[in-house]
mmCIF file of C-alpha atoms and ligand atoms in Angstrom:
data_model
loop_
_atom_site.group_PDB
_atom_site.id
_atom_site.type_symbol
_atom_site.label_atom_id
_atom_site.label_comp_id
_atom_site.label_asym_id
_atom_site.label_seq_id
_atom_site.Cartn_x
_atom_site.Cartn_y
_atom_site.Cartn_z
ATOM 1 C CA MET A 1201 2.491 -0.856 -38.193
ATOM 2 C CA LYS A 1202 1.475 -2.771 -35.122
ATOM 3 C CA THR A 1203 -0.875 -1.631 -32.347
ATOM 4 C CA LEU A 1204 0.302 -2.606 -28.871
ATOM 5 C CA SER A 1205 -1.958 -3.135 -25.882
ATOM 6 C CA LEU A 1206 -0.937 -2.360 -22.339
ATOM 7 C CA TYR A 1207 -2.702 -3.177 -19.097
ATOM 8 C CA GLN A 1208 -2.183 -1.016 -16.029
ATOM 9 C CA CYS A 1209 -2.692 -2.179 -12.458
ATOM 10 C CA GLU A 1210 -5.230 0.148 -10.839
ATOM 11 C CA CYS A 1211 -3.552 -0.260 -7.446
ATOM 12 C CA CYS A 1212 0.143 0.379 -8.120
ATOM 13 C CA GLY A 1213 0.156 1.773 -11.667
ATOM 14 C CA THR A 1214 2.559 -0.817 -13.082
ATOM 15 C CA ARG A 1215 2.004 -1.480 -16.778
ATOM 16 C CA TYR A 1216 1.997 -4.970 -18.286
ATOM 17 C CA ASN A 1217 1.680 -6.296 -21.787
ATOM 18 C CA ASN A 1218 -0.054 -9.400 -20.442
ATOM 19 C CA ARG A 1219 -3.604 -9.127 -19.100
ATOM 20 C CA MET A 1220 -3.316 -12.112 -16.750
ATOM 21 C CA THR A 1221 -0.114 -10.805 -15.164
ATOM 22 C CA CYS A 1222 -1.785 -7.434 -14.619
ATOM 23 C CA ALA A 1223 -4.840 -9.107 -13.063
ATOM 24 C CA ALA A 1224 -2.543 -11.104 -10.764
ATOM 25 C CA CYS A 1225 -0.798 -7.873 -9.714
ATOM 26 C CA GLU A 1226 -4.135 -6.203 -8.883
ATOM 27 C CA LYS A 1227 -5.319 -9.243 -6.940
ATOM 28 C CA SER A 1228 -2.078 -9.405 -4.927
ATOM 29 C CA HIS A 1229 -2.533 -5.988 -3.311
ATOM 30 C CA LYS A 1230 -4.026 -5.930 0.169
ATOM 31 C CA ARG A 1231 -6.246 -2.901 0.792
ATOM 32 C CA PRO A 1232 -6.039 -1.120 4.155
ATOM 33 C CA ILE A 1233 -9.371 -0.900 5.987
ATOM 34 C CA GLY A 1234 -8.389 0.510 9.361
ATOM 35 C CA VAL A 1235 -5.814 1.310 11.996
ATOM 36 C CA GLU A 1236 -5.784 -1.011 15.001
ATOM 37 C CA ALA A 1237 -2.876 0.444 17.019
ATOM 38 C CA TRP A 1238 -0.428 3.339 17.053
ATOM 39 C CA LYS A 1239 2.580 4.480 19.055
ATOM 40 C CA TYR A 1240 3.823 7.904 20.114
ATOM 41 C CA VAL A 1241 7.087 9.074 21.658
ATOM 42 C CA ALA A 1242 7.774 11.863 24.160
ATOM 43 C CA ILE A 1243 7.634 15.471 22.945
ATOM 44 C CA SER A 1244 11.355 15.736 23.743
ATOM 45 C CA ASP A 1245 12.029 13.072 21.089
ATOM 46 C CA ASP A 1246 9.504 14.246 18.450
ATOM 47 C CA ASN A 1247 7.455 17.450 18.645
ATOM 48 C CA THR A 1248 5.283 16.791 15.563
ATOM 49 C CA GLY A 1249 2.561 15.068 17.595
ATOM 50 C CA LEU A 1250 2.344 12.372 14.921
ATOM 51 C CA PRO A 1251 2.480 8.655 15.704
ATOM 52 C CA VAL A 1252 5.835 7.041 14.946
ATOM 53 C CA THR A 1253 4.213 3.714 14.045
ATOM 54 C CA VAL A 1254 0.717 2.562 13.112
ATOM 55 C CA LYS A 1255 -0.611 -0.966 12.761
ATOM 56 C CA VAL A 1256 -2.897 -1.206 9.740
ATOM 57 C CA THR A 1257 -5.550 -3.874 9.210
ATOM 58 C CA MET A 1258 -6.005 -5.141 5.653
ATOM 59 C CA HIS A 1259 -9.177 -6.333 3.927
ATOM 60 C CA ASP A 1260 -8.101 -9.983 4.173
ATOM 61 C CA GLY A 1261 -7.634 -9.789 7.956
ATOM 62 C CA SER A 1262 -3.851 -9.522 7.886
ATOM 63 C CA SER A 1263 -2.051 -6.544 9.395
ATOM 64 C CA ALA A 1264 1.264 -4.727 9.102
ATOM 65 C CA VAL A 1265 3.138 -2.123 11.153
ATOM 66 C CA TYR A 1266 4.237 1.034 9.322
ATOM 67 C CA LYS A 1267 6.878 3.452 10.582
ATOM 68 C CA ARG A 1268 6.880 7.194 9.830
ATOM 69 C CA VAL A 1269 9.936 8.309 7.863
ATOM 70 C CA LYS A 1270 9.398 12.097 7.914
HETATM 71 ZN ZN1 ZN B 320 -0.173 -3.720 -8.868
#
């Protein structure tokens, strides 16, 4: 009988049988640190009051725009 080792990325939960691949996965993830902009639409178009997009700043200085789907 053989014991198998698995490594799990603490950011996305993906499991790997190779430690280095798992470490590379963890290192690849950019952590959000703040919201730098957001956008709303008129109440006639969306009465939730929630922003339809937000621009998120990541720990490495990059940013990305996310759009609400619900
Ligand atoms: Zn990962």
